[in-house]
Tab-separated table of C-alpha atoms in Angstrom:
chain	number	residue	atom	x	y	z
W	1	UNK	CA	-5.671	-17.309	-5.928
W	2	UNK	CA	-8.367	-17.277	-3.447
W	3	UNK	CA	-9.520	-20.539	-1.791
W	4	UNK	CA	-12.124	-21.895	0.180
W	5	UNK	CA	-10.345	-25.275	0.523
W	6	UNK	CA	-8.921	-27.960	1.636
W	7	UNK	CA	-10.784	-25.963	5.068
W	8	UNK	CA	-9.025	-28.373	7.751
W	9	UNK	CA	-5.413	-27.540	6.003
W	10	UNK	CA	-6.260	-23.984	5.895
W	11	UNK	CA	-7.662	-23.982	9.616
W	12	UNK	CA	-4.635	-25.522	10.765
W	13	UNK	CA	-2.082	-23.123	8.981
W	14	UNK	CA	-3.909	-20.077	10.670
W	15	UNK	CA	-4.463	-22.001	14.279
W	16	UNK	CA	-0.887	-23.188	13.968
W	17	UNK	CA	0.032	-19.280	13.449
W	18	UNK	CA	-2.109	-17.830	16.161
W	19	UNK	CA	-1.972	-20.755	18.960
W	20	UNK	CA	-5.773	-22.052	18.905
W	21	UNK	CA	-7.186	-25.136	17.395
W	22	UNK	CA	-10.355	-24.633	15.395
W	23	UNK	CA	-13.307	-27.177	15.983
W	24	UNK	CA	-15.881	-27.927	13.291
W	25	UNK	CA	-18.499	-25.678	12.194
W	26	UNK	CA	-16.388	-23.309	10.318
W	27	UNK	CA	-15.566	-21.962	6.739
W	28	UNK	CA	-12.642	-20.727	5.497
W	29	UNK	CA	-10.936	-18.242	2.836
W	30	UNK	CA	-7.210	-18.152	2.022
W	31	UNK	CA	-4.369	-16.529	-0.418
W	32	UNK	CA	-2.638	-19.563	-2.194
W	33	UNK	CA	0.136	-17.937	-4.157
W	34	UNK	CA	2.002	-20.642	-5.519
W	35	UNK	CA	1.034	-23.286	-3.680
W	36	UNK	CA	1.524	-21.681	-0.438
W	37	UNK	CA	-0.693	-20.216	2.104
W	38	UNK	CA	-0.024	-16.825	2.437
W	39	UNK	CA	-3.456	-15.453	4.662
W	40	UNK	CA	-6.103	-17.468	6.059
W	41	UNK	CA	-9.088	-16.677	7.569
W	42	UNK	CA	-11.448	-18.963	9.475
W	43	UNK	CA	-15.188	-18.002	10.038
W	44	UNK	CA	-16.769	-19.738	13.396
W	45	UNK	CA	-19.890	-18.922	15.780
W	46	UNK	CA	-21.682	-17.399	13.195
W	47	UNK	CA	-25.397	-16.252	15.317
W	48	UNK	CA	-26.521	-14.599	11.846
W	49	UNK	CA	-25.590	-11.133	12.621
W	50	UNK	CA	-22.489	-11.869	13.553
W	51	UNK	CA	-19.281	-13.795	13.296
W	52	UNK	CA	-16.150	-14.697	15.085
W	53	UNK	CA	-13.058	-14.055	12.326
W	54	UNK	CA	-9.548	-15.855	13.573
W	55	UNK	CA	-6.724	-14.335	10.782
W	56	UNK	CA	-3.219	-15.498	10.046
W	57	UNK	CA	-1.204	-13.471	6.987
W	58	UNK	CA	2.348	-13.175	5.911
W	59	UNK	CA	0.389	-10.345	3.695
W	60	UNK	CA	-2.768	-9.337	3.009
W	61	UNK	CA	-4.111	-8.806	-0.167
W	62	UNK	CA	-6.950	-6.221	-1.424
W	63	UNK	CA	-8.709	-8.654	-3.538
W	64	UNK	CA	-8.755	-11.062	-0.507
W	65	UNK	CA	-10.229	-8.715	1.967
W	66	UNK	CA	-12.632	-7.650	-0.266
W	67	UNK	CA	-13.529	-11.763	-0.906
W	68	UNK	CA	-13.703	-11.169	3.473
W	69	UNK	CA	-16.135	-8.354	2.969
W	70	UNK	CA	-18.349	-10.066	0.391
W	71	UNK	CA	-18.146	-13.423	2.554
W	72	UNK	CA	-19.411	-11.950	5.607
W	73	UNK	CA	-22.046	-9.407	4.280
W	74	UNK	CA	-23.363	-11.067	1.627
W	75	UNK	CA	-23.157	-14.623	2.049
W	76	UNK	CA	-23.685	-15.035	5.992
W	77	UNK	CA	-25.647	-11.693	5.829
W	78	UNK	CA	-23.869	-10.251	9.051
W	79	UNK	CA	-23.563	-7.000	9.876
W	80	UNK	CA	-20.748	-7.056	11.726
W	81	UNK	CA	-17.076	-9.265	12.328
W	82	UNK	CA	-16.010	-9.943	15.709
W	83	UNK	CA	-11.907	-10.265	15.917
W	84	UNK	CA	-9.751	-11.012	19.260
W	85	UNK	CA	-6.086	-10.385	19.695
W	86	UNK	CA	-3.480	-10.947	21.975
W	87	UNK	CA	-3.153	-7.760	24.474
W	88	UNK	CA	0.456	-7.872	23.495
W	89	UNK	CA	0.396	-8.263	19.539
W	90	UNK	CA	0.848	-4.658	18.650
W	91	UNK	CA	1.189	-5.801	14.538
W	92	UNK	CA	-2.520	-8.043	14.698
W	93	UNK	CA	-4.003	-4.383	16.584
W	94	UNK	CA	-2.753	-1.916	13.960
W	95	UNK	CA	-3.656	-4.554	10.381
W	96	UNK	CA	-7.295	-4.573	13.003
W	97	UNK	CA	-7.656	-0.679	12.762
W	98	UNK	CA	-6.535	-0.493	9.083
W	99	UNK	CA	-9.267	-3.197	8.565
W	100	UNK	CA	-11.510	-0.666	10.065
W	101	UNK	CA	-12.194	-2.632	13.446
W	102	UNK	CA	-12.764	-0.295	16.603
W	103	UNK	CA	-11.666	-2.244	20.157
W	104	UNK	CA	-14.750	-3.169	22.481
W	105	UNK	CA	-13.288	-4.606	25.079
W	106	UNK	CA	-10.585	-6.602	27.157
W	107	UNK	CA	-11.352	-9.792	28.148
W	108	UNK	CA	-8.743	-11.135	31.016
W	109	UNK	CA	-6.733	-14.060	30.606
W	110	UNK	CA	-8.675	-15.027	27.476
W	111	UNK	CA	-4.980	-16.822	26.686
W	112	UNK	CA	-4.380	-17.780	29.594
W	113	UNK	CA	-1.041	-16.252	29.684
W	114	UNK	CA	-1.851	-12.674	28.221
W	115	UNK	CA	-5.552	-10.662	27.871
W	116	UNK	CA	-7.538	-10.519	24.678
W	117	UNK	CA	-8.335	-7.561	22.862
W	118	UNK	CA	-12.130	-7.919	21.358
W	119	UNK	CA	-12.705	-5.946	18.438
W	120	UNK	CA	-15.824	-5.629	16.393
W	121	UNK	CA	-15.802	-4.614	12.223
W	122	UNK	CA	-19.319	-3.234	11.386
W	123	UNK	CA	-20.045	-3.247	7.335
W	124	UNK	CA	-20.579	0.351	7.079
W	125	UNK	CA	-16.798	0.751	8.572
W	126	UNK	CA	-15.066	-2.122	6.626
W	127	UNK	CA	-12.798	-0.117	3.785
W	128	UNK	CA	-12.583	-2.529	1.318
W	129	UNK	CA	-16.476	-2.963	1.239
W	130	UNK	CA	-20.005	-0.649	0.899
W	131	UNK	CA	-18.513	1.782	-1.166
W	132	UNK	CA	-14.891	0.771	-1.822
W	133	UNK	CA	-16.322	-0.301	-5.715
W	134	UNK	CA	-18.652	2.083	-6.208
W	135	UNK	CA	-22.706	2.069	-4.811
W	136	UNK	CA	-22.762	-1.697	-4.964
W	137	UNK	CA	-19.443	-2.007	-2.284
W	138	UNK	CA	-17.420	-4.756	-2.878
């Protein structure tokens, strides 16, 4: 099942899982399968083109990125997702490339302890949207 809320349990799960605390305003989505988080996602500095996207998954699911896709084109009306990783996390860089994100940039000591990775996921890129269900997208 997908899930909006509780959006303080499901920003903690995925901060908890990537080492960042998340500050109010932001939404979230996540896979509940039986009672269990198994992906979050939490949606913060939104500047109406654009927003930041902070993931945690033991799996992703197709109907859940496409609830992503649908979230972030057609509800906040952005045209693109902006994603950082760890400059070490070789699994969170290759589920970023099969999401369709393309690296822009490093940004040094963004973790204090290791680089980020800044990646950006335009609409017309994102697989599991646009055209993924026909003309419509997802």
């Amino acid at each position: 099942m997908i899930v909006s809320e509780p959006r303080e349990e499901i920003a903690a799960w995925v901060g908890a899982r990537i080492g960042v605390t998340f500050h109010p305003p932001y939404t979230t989505l996540a896979h509940v399968d039986r009672g269990r988080i198994i992906a979050g996602f939490v949606f913060n500095v939104w500047t109406e083109h654009d927003v930041e996207v902070s993931l945690a998954a033991d799996r992703l699911s197709r109907t859940l990125m496409r609830s992503v896709f649908r979230y972030v084109v057609h509800q906040l009306g952005c045209r693109r997702a902006t994603a950082r990783t760890r400059a070490d996390n070789i699994a969170a860089q290759t589920v970023l490339a099969r999401l369709g994100a393309r690296q822009e940039g490093r940004q040094q000591a963004y973790f204090g302890d290791c680089d980020a990775l800044l990646y950006a996921i335009m609409k017309e890129d994102f697989p599991y949207g646009l055209h993924a269900e026909g003309p419509e997208g997802a």
